């Protein structure tokens, strides 16, 4: 066992305690005040230069080497999800962001204790509001991440994707987003439908038209109506307004562009065929993954080192979305990947009773620290790390 792994092993109890702390203070997007304060204080204690309050609650820590070199970032999302339980709304860490933060924090502290950053700069990113799909854009706009060469994310995966003790070097999320449509007709008496334009009927045709949208079947994609609201309290009146929402997903950004165009056209044509008018808007979404081949190769080797060859899984395609992929889209030349960890997540992500095997916290921290070390082109087992270990370092 190399010295970095040994240091993290010694800190396993602390790592579990950190997770328990973060798990006990779930906070929704852009409200992560306690979470960010805890993480910022720990980074400062480990020797990082820290910026707080970025995009409201975001935290970025910098650890600078003495020589020029790559700027390597590790990113975790901080926010919890809101759930309605027994008639009340409460935040819960049902997507494992508390685990993500715990692993990135543990890796950051270990890299600092080992003095592993001799060249370049290590940047630790604790991002708000991933579940709102707007936290990454907000962090980019602060400029605090300018100059990054690499950014590595991490996320637990549901049990049906990855079992405990396995990991993938790349979670390839699809693009996803929501399209809104308002269809306007003309009201009339129910006994005289020829005098009006029925927006509900136009909306029904729009749903059928959208369901017939077709693109390249070799690339996973889907569109489905998720909300339709129209009509009024008087049920004998021809309704003149319908509001609709559609969920769009595609495995590539190119297919998503085509999907948006075809869905918009289908809605407009369906409304026009009924004599109605449609206003179609893009509510927003996230792009598909754009991982970097070289970073994926580095992550692959580290996963094999930590989990063995039997623990390595191929890059994972998933229709789920992640705002992490905003970073390479907005920051030209940025090399990224998201490591996916099998942790026996049940019943599933976003379930209010989600649980996972917490042994993964140590393994995930080792993988993240190992990837950073490889990119810095330095052996993790440094003399300083051995000295820290033998001195009984407990500064985390």
Tab-separated table of C-alpha atoms in Angstrom:
chain	number	residue	atom	x	y	z
A	1	UNK	CA	0.000	0.000	0.000
A	2	UNK	CA	1.483	3.331	-0.998
A	3	UNK	CA	1.742	6.177	1.470
A	4	UNK	CA	-1.200	8.192	0.157
A	5	UNK	CA	-3.471	5.169	0.459
A	6	UNK	CA	-2.078	4.458	3.923
A	7	UNK	CA	-2.765	8.023	5.044
A	8	UNK	CA	-6.355	7.820	3.825
A	9	UNK	CA	-6.757	4.418	5.454
A	10	UNK	CA	-5.716	5.871	8.790
A	11	UNK	CA	-8.274	8.615	8.343
A	12	UNK	CA	-11.198	6.320	7.514
A	13	UNK	CA	-12.946	6.968	10.824
A	14	UNK	CA	-12.663	10.717	10.261
A	15	UNK	CA	-13.958	10.300	6.709
A	16	UNK	CA	-17.039	8.487	7.973
A	17	UNK	CA	-17.584	11.145	10.623
A	18	UNK	CA	-17.356	13.862	7.969
A	19	UNK	CA	-20.010	12.091	5.920
A	20	UNK	CA	-22.270	11.803	8.981
A	21	UNK	CA	-21.847	15.521	9.620
A	22	UNK	CA	-22.711	16.495	6.045
A	23	UNK	CA	-25.575	14.014	5.951
A	24	UNK	CA	-27.066	15.623	9.071
A	25	UNK	CA	-27.272	19.114	7.522
A	26	UNK	CA	-28.973	18.651	4.115
A	27	UNK	CA	-29.617	21.928	2.326
A	28	UNK	CA	-31.305	22.580	-1.018
A	29	UNK	CA	-29.703	24.366	-3.964
A	30	UNK	CA	-28.191	27.806	-3.273
A	31	UNK	CA	-29.056	27.326	0.417
A	32	UNK	CA	-25.981	25.263	1.374
A	33	UNK	CA	-24.742	27.680	4.042
A	34	UNK	CA	-23.820	25.209	6.794
A	35	UNK	CA	-22.426	22.744	4.271
A	36	UNK	CA	-20.198	25.280	2.554
A	37	UNK	CA	-19.016	26.757	5.860
A	38	UNK	CA	-17.957	23.295	7.086
A	39	UNK	CA	-16.119	22.464	3.860
A	40	UNK	CA	-14.429	25.863	3.570
A	41	UNK	CA	-13.153	25.697	7.142
A	42	UNK	CA	-11.676	22.268	6.583
A	43	UNK	CA	-9.916	23.341	3.401
A	44	UNK	CA	-8.428	26.356	5.183
A	45	UNK	CA	-7.260	24.126	8.010
A	46	UNK	CA	-5.530	21.881	5.465
A	47	UNK	CA	-3.607	24.824	4.012
A	48	UNK	CA	-5.773	25.813	1.044
A	49	UNK	CA	-6.395	29.387	-0.014
A	50	UNK	CA	-10.204	29.522	0.012
A	51	UNK	CA	-12.841	31.628	-1.687
A	52	UNK	CA	-16.269	31.492	-0.069
A	53	UNK	CA	-19.692	32.716	-1.153
A	54	UNK	CA	-19.147	32.090	-4.865
A	55	UNK	CA	-22.487	32.090	-6.714
A	56	UNK	CA	-23.993	32.493	-3.242
A	57	UNK	CA	-22.727	29.397	-1.447
A	58	UNK	CA	-19.989	27.922	-3.644
A	59	UNK	CA	-16.502	27.216	-2.269
A	60	UNK	CA	-13.211	26.953	-4.152
A	61	UNK	CA	-9.897	26.037	-2.525
A	62	UNK	CA	-6.464	26.479	-4.126
A	63	UNK	CA	-3.248	24.676	-3.245
A	64	UNK	CA	-0.289	25.980	-5.225
A	65	UNK	CA	2.895	24.151	-6.094
A	66	UNK	CA	6.331	25.736	-6.323
A	67	UNK	CA	6.843	25.023	-10.012
A	68	UNK	CA	4.775	25.575	-13.163
A	69	UNK	CA	2.483	22.697	-14.012
A	70	UNK	CA	-1.087	21.631	-14.691
A	71	UNK	CA	-4.085	23.100	-12.874
A	72	UNK	CA	-6.119	20.125	-11.683
A	73	UNK	CA	-9.596	20.426	-10.186
A	74	UNK	CA	-11.723	18.012	-8.155
A	75	UNK	CA	-15.423	18.882	-8.017
A	76	UNK	CA	-18.303	17.817	-5.782
A	77	UNK	CA	-21.898	19.051	-5.696
A	78	UNK	CA	-23.253	20.065	-2.288
A	79	UNK	CA	-27.032	20.324	-2.540
A	80	UNK	CA	-29.710	18.015	-1.199
A	81	UNK	CA	-33.160	17.353	-2.662
A	82	UNK	CA	-36.492	18.523	-1.326
A	83	UNK	CA	-39.024	15.773	-0.587
A	84	UNK	CA	-42.612	15.976	0.620
A	85	UNK	CA	-42.916	13.532	3.499
A	86	UNK	CA	-45.985	13.147	5.721
A	87	UNK	CA	-47.348	16.445	4.493
A	88	UNK	CA	-44.219	18.500	5.055
A	89	UNK	CA	-41.331	19.415	2.770
A	90	UNK	CA	-37.797	18.684	3.929
A	91	UNK	CA	-34.341	18.430	2.377
A	92	UNK	CA	-32.612	15.065	2.269
A	93	UNK	CA	-29.343	13.840	0.788
A	94	UNK	CA	-31.061	11.318	-1.449
A	95	UNK	CA	-28.616	11.655	-4.356
A	96	UNK	CA	-25.364	11.125	-2.478
A	97	UNK	CA	-23.957	14.628	-2.750
A	98	UNK	CA	-22.913	14.353	0.890
A	99	UNK	CA	-20.795	11.362	-0.179
A	100	UNK	CA	-19.348	13.272	-3.138
A	101	UNK	CA	-18.279	16.131	-0.867
A	102	UNK	CA	-16.823	13.734	1.707
A	103	UNK	CA	-14.646	11.964	-0.877
A	104	UNK	CA	-13.388	15.165	-2.497
A	105	UNK	CA	-12.622	16.685	0.924
A	106	UNK	CA	-10.732	13.556	2.032
A	107	UNK	CA	-8.708	13.501	-1.193
A	108	UNK	CA	-7.913	17.213	-0.875
A	109	UNK	CA	-6.721	16.901	2.716
A	110	UNK	CA	-4.598	13.854	1.934
A	111	UNK	CA	-2.970	15.510	-1.081
A	112	UNK	CA	-2.177	18.553	1.051
A	113	UNK	CA	-0.786	16.452	3.921
A	114	UNK	CA	1.438	14.541	1.488
A	115	UNK	CA	2.645	17.746	-0.162
A	116	UNK	CA	1.691	16.101	-3.433
A	117	UNK	CA	1.222	19.395	-5.289
A	118	UNK	CA	4.788	20.351	-6.118
A	119	UNK	CA	3.979	21.664	-9.579
A	120	UNK	CA	0.937	23.418	-10.883
A	121	UNK	CA	-2.118	23.941	-8.719
A	122	UNK	CA	-4.832	21.828	-7.114
A	123	UNK	CA	-8.300	23.379	-7.181
A	124	UNK	CA	-11.112	21.981	-5.049
A	125	UNK	CA	-14.627	22.918	-6.178
A	126	UNK	CA	-17.666	22.556	-3.936
A	127	UNK	CA	-20.551	23.538	-6.189
A	128	UNK	CA	-24.086	24.522	-5.213
A	129	UNK	CA	-27.381	23.704	-6.909
A	130	UNK	CA	-26.602	20.771	-9.182
A	131	UNK	CA	-30.136	19.476	-8.747
A	132	UNK	CA	-31.413	22.804	-10.081
A	133	UNK	CA	-29.093	22.347	-13.102
A	134	UNK	CA	-27.815	25.896	-12.679
A	135	UNK	CA	-24.997	25.682	-10.137
A	136	UNK	CA	-22.232	24.917	-12.623
A	137	UNK	CA	-23.129	27.870	-14.844
A	138	UNK	CA	-23.249	30.107	-11.793
A	139	UNK	CA	-19.781	28.974	-10.697
A	140	UNK	CA	-18.353	29.459	-14.186
A	141	UNK	CA	-19.661	33.020	-14.252
A	142	UNK	CA	-17.730	33.900	-11.078
A	143	UNK	CA	-14.405	33.443	-12.909
A	144	UNK	CA	-12.998	31.560	-9.919
A	145	UNK	CA	-12.266	28.522	-12.096
A	146	UNK	CA	-10.522	30.340	-14.922
A	147	UNK	CA	-7.264	28.656	-15.865
A	148	UNK	CA	-8.324	25.104	-15.045
A	149	UNK	CA	-6.743	22.446	-17.255
A	150	UNK	CA	-8.503	19.420	-15.756
A	151	UNK	CA	-11.673	18.856	-13.754
A	152	UNK	CA	-12.666	15.483	-12.312
A	153	UNK	CA	-16.058	14.813	-10.780
A	154	UNK	CA	-17.419	11.826	-8.868
A	155	UNK	CA	-20.856	10.357	-8.229
A	156	UNK	CA	-22.368	7.251	-6.693
A	157	UNK	CA	-24.308	5.081	-9.129
A	158	UNK	CA	-27.482	3.083	-8.503
A	159	UNK	CA	-27.082	-0.634	-7.852
A	160	UNK	CA	-28.545	-1.650	-11.214
A	161	UNK	CA	-25.734	0.261	-12.958
A	162	UNK	CA	-22.746	-0.583	-10.739
A	163	UNK	CA	-22.410	-2.990	-7.849
A	164	UNK	CA	-20.280	-2.268	-4.801
A	165	UNK	CA	-16.547	-2.505	-5.418
A	166	UNK	CA	-16.771	-1.494	-9.066
A	167	UNK	CA	-16.193	1.848	-10.752
A	168	UNK	CA	-16.265	3.414	-14.180
A	169	UNK	CA	-13.785	6.056	-15.360
A	170	UNK	CA	-16.554	7.934	-17.172
A	171	UNK	CA	-20.255	8.453	-16.541
A	172	UNK	CA	-21.542	9.638	-19.895
A	173	UNK	CA	-24.717	11.508	-19.085
A	174	UNK	CA	-27.057	12.531	-21.837
A	175	UNK	CA	-28.319	15.998	-22.640
A	176	UNK	CA	-31.672	16.804	-21.076
A	177	UNK	CA	-34.035	19.709	-20.770
A	178	UNK	CA	-37.605	20.946	-20.591
A	179	UNK	CA	-39.581	22.571	-23.388
A	180	UNK	CA	-42.679	24.636	-22.537
A	181	UNK	CA	-45.536	25.376	-24.913
A	182	UNK	CA	-48.546	27.653	-24.613
A	183	UNK	CA	-51.316	27.059	-27.150
A	184	UNK	CA	-53.821	29.869	-27.679
A	185	UNK	CA	-57.225	29.401	-29.290
A	186	UNK	CA	-60.538	31.252	-29.253
A	187	UNK	CA	-63.238	30.787	-26.592
A	188	UNK	CA	-66.799	29.968	-27.533
A	189	UNK	CA	-69.976	28.374	-26.177
A	190	UNK	CA	-69.874	24.611	-26.083
A	191	UNK	CA	-73.030	24.541	-28.201
A	192	UNK	CA	-71.302	26.543	-30.941
A	193	UNK	CA	-67.827	25.017	-31.317
A	194	UNK	CA	-67.517	26.328	-34.869
A	195	UNK	CA	-67.205	29.847	-33.441
A	196	UNK	CA	-64.103	29.009	-31.407
A	197	UNK	CA	-60.726	27.315	-31.584
A	198	UNK	CA	-60.341	24.548	-29.002
A	199	UNK	CA	-56.890	24.826	-27.418
A	200	UNK	CA	-57.291	21.510	-25.562
A	201	UNK	CA	-57.866	19.642	-28.802
A	202	UNK	CA	-54.894	21.441	-30.360
A	203	UNK	CA	-52.809	20.435	-27.353
A	204	UNK	CA	-53.893	16.800	-27.662
A	205	UNK	CA	-52.820	16.799	-31.308
A	206	UNK	CA	-49.506	18.405	-30.293
A	207	UNK	CA	-48.836	15.528	-27.866
A	208	UNK	CA	-49.512	12.983	-30.601
A	209	UNK	CA	-47.359	14.898	-33.085
A	210	UNK	CA	-44.431	15.160	-30.702
A	211	UNK	CA	-44.625	11.432	-29.971
A	212	UNK	CA	-43.932	10.799	-33.671
A	213	UNK	CA	-40.670	12.762	-33.764
A	214	UNK	CA	-37.880	10.521	-35.038
A	215	UNK	CA	-34.108	10.953	-35.187
A	216	UNK	CA	-31.140	8.607	-35.663
A	217	UNK	CA	-32.203	5.396	-33.851
A	218	UNK	CA	-28.563	4.497	-33.188
A	219	UNK	CA	-28.367	7.332	-30.662
A	220	UNK	CA	-30.568	7.104	-27.576
A	221	UNK	CA	-33.143	9.889	-27.357
A	222	UNK	CA	-36.674	10.466	-26.117
A	223	UNK	CA	-39.339	13.127	-25.737
A	224	UNK	CA	-42.497	12.843	-23.700
A	225	UNK	CA	-45.267	15.147	-22.453
A	226	UNK	CA	-44.970	15.643	-18.701
A	227	UNK	CA	-47.644	18.291	-18.064
A	228	UNK	CA	-50.804	19.552	-19.751
A	229	UNK	CA	-53.091	22.116	-18.158
A	230	UNK	CA	-56.055	23.833	-19.777
A	231	UNK	CA	-59.710	24.615	-19.637
A	232	UNK	CA	-61.544	26.317	-16.796
A	233	UNK	CA	-64.237	25.910	-14.190
A	234	UNK	CA	-66.979	26.229	-16.788
A	235	UNK	CA	-66.967	22.899	-18.552
A	236	UNK	CA	-69.318	24.015	-21.310
A	237	UNK	CA	-66.908	26.621	-22.657
A	238	UNK	CA	-64.526	25.981	-25.562
A	239	UNK	CA	-61.088	26.450	-23.862
A	240	UNK	CA	-58.781	29.045	-25.401
A	241	UNK	CA	-55.512	28.297	-23.574
A	242	UNK	CA	-53.421	25.230	-22.796
A	243	UNK	CA	-50.008	25.047	-21.113
A	244	UNK	CA	-47.779	22.058	-21.758
A	245	UNK	CA	-44.346	20.742	-20.823
A	246	UNK	CA	-42.137	18.183	-22.560
A	247	UNK	CA	-39.085	16.360	-21.207
A	248	UNK	CA	-36.349	15.963	-23.852
A	249	UNK	CA	-33.329	13.662	-23.567
A	250	UNK	CA	-30.550	12.729	-25.989
A	251	UNK	CA	-27.222	10.968	-25.637
A	252	UNK	CA	-25.386	13.583	-27.724
A	253	UNK	CA	-25.614	17.335	-28.002
A	254	UNK	CA	-26.061	17.059	-31.773
A	255	UNK	CA	-29.139	14.864	-31.408
A	256	UNK	CA	-30.516	17.192	-28.742
A	257	UNK	CA	-30.244	20.130	-31.141
A	258	UNK	CA	-32.196	18.191	-33.759
A	259	UNK	CA	-34.739	17.035	-31.180
A	260	UNK	CA	-35.442	20.580	-30.037
A	261	UNK	CA	-35.956	21.753	-33.600
A	262	UNK	CA	-38.312	18.916	-34.526
A	263	UNK	CA	-40.367	19.135	-31.331
A	264	UNK	CA	-40.821	22.882	-31.799
A	265	UNK	CA	-41.942	22.349	-35.390
A	266	UNK	CA	-44.344	19.527	-34.418
A	267	UNK	CA	-46.055	21.668	-31.771
A	268	UNK	CA	-46.400	24.659	-34.079
A	269	UNK	CA	-47.796	22.558	-36.951
A	270	UNK	CA	-50.248	20.745	-34.671
A	271	UNK	CA	-51.540	24.010	-33.248
A	272	UNK	CA	-51.809	25.568	-36.699
A	273	UNK	CA	-53.738	22.586	-38.045
A	274	UNK	CA	-56.431	23.398	-35.479
A	275	UNK	CA	-56.380	27.122	-36.162
A	276	UNK	CA	-54.561	27.805	-32.894
A	277	UNK	CA	-51.210	29.467	-32.231
A	278	UNK	CA	-48.321	28.078	-30.198
A	279	UNK	CA	-45.565	29.791	-28.271
A	280	UNK	CA	-42.715	27.355	-27.615
A	281	UNK	CA	-39.836	28.149	-25.245
A	282	UNK	CA	-36.812	26.255	-23.917
A	283	UNK	CA	-36.939	26.292	-20.116
A	284	UNK	CA	-33.377	25.056	-19.865
A	285	UNK	CA	-31.344	21.927	-19.402
A	286	UNK	CA	-27.854	20.475	-19.415
A	287	UNK	CA	-25.531	19.283	-22.181
A	288	UNK	CA	-24.329	15.745	-22.775
A	289	UNK	CA	-21.006	14.503	-21.423
A	290	UNK	CA	-17.832	15.526	-23.203
A	291	UNK	CA	-15.176	13.508	-21.439
A	292	UNK	CA	-11.504	13.605	-22.388
A	293	UNK	CA	-9.913	10.373	-23.622
A	294	UNK	CA	-6.606	10.929	-21.815
A	295	UNK	CA	-8.274	11.717	-18.498
A	296	UNK	CA	-10.463	8.620	-18.871
A	297	UNK	CA	-7.311	6.552	-19.431
A	298	UNK	CA	-5.721	7.965	-16.282
A	299	UNK	CA	-8.874	7.248	-14.270
A	300	UNK	CA	-8.947	3.725	-15.703
A	301	UNK	CA	-5.437	2.957	-14.459
A	302	UNK	CA	-6.128	4.384	-11.010
A	303	UNK	CA	-9.356	2.407	-10.644
A	304	UNK	CA	-7.439	-0.775	-11.474
A	305	UNK	CA	-4.819	0.148	-8.867
A	306	UNK	CA	-7.442	0.725	-6.167
A	307	UNK	CA	-10.096	-1.867	-6.988
A	308	UNK	CA	-8.181	-4.345	-9.132
A	309	UNK	CA	-8.979	-5.273	-12.716
A	310	UNK	CA	-12.188	-6.985	-11.633
A	311	UNK	CA	-13.428	-3.678	-10.229
A	312	UNK	CA	-13.082	-1.760	-13.491
A	313	UNK	CA	-16.172	-1.220	-15.604
A	314	UNK	CA	-16.511	0.321	-19.067
A	315	UNK	CA	-17.670	3.928	-19.537
A	316	UNK	CA	-21.297	4.099	-18.493
A	317	UNK	CA	-24.026	5.550	-20.715
A	318	UNK	CA	-26.947	6.988	-18.750
A	319	UNK	CA	-29.931	9.108	-19.851
A	320	UNK	CA	-29.707	11.106	-16.629
A	321	UNK	CA	-28.422	14.686	-16.725
A	322	UNK	CA	-25.602	16.442	-14.837
A	323	UNK	CA	-24.683	20.110	-14.923
A	324	UNK	CA	-20.999	19.144	-14.533
A	325	UNK	CA	-20.890	18.995	-18.328
A	326	UNK	CA	-21.443	22.744	-18.509
A	327	UNK	CA	-17.785	23.184	-17.519
A	328	UNK	CA	-16.083	21.785	-20.665
A	329	UNK	CA	-18.747	23.399	-22.845
A	330	UNK	CA	-18.050	26.863	-21.428
A	331	UNK	CA	-14.311	26.546	-20.675
A	332	UNK	CA	-12.443	25.889	-23.893
A	333	UNK	CA	-9.790	23.174	-23.661
A	334	UNK	CA	-10.894	21.915	-20.237
A	335	UNK	CA	-10.344	18.146	-19.906
A	336	UNK	CA	-12.949	16.374	-17.785
A	337	UNK	CA	-14.554	13.158	-16.661
A	338	UNK	CA	-16.942	12.013	-13.939
A	339	UNK	CA	-15.947	8.847	-12.094
A	340	UNK	CA	-18.905	6.618	-11.258
A	341	UNK	CA	-18.723	4.495	-8.103
A	342	UNK	CA	-20.671	1.349	-7.338
A	343	UNK	CA	-21.918	1.617	-3.765
A	344	UNK	CA	-24.978	-0.668	-3.701
A	345	UNK	CA	-27.235	2.378	-3.801
A	346	UNK	CA	-30.803	1.307	-2.960
A	347	UNK	CA	-33.717	1.805	-3.535
A	348	UNK	CA	-32.231	4.334	-5.964
A	349	UNK	CA	-30.996	7.864	-6.426
A	350	UNK	CA	-33.546	10.558	-5.503
A	351	UNK	CA	-35.487	8.152	-3.292
A	352	UNK	CA	-35.966	9.762	0.149
A	353	UNK	CA	-34.832	6.535	1.873
A	354	UNK	CA	-31.707	6.083	-0.289
A	355	UNK	CA	-28.835	4.247	1.417
A	356	UNK	CA	-25.431	3.053	0.230
A	357	UNK	CA	-22.409	1.088	1.416
A	358	UNK	CA	-20.283	3.702	3.173
A	359	UNK	CA	-17.111	1.673	2.667
A	360	UNK	CA	-17.015	3.361	-0.748
A	361	UNK	CA	-16.069	6.681	0.859
A	362	UNK	CA	-12.482	5.592	1.481
A	363	UNK	CA	-12.153	3.904	-1.919
A	364	UNK	CA	-13.575	6.914	-3.729
A	365	UNK	CA	-11.173	9.258	-1.942
A	366	UNK	CA	-8.258	7.030	-2.946
A	367	UNK	CA	-9.363	7.051	-6.582
A	368	UNK	CA	-9.744	10.837	-6.691
A	369	UNK	CA	-6.414	11.478	-4.984
A	370	UNK	CA	-4.742	8.953	-7.269
A	371	UNK	CA	-6.100	10.597	-10.416
A	372	UNK	CA	-4.842	13.994	-9.276
A	373	UNK	CA	-1.405	12.535	-8.500
A	374	UNK	CA	-1.182	10.866	-11.909
A	375	UNK	CA	-2.068	14.083	-13.675
A	376	UNK	CA	0.510	15.984	-11.663
A	377	UNK	CA	2.946	13.359	-12.976
A	378	UNK	CA	4.210	12.479	-9.552
A	379	UNK	CA	4.403	9.263	-7.540
A	380	UNK	CA	1.929	9.486	-4.639
A	381	UNK	CA	4.306	7.816	-2.152
A	382	UNK	CA	6.388	10.875	-1.289
A	383	UNK	CA	8.869	11.099	1.546
A	384	UNK	CA	6.782	13.850	3.181
A	385	UNK	CA	3.742	11.580	3.184
A	386	UNK	CA	5.650	8.832	4.951
A	387	UNK	CA	6.803	11.356	7.523
A	388	UNK	CA	3.240	12.608	8.057
A	389	UNK	CA	2.031	9.039	8.488
A	390	UNK	CA	4.773	8.047	10.924
A	391	UNK	CA	4.201	11.215	12.954
A	392	UNK	CA	0.587	10.190	13.499
A	393	UNK	CA	-0.810	13.118	11.530
A	394	UNK	CA	-4.420	13.770	12.547
A	395	UNK	CA	-4.967	17.270	11.190
A	396	UNK	CA	-8.097	16.387	9.240
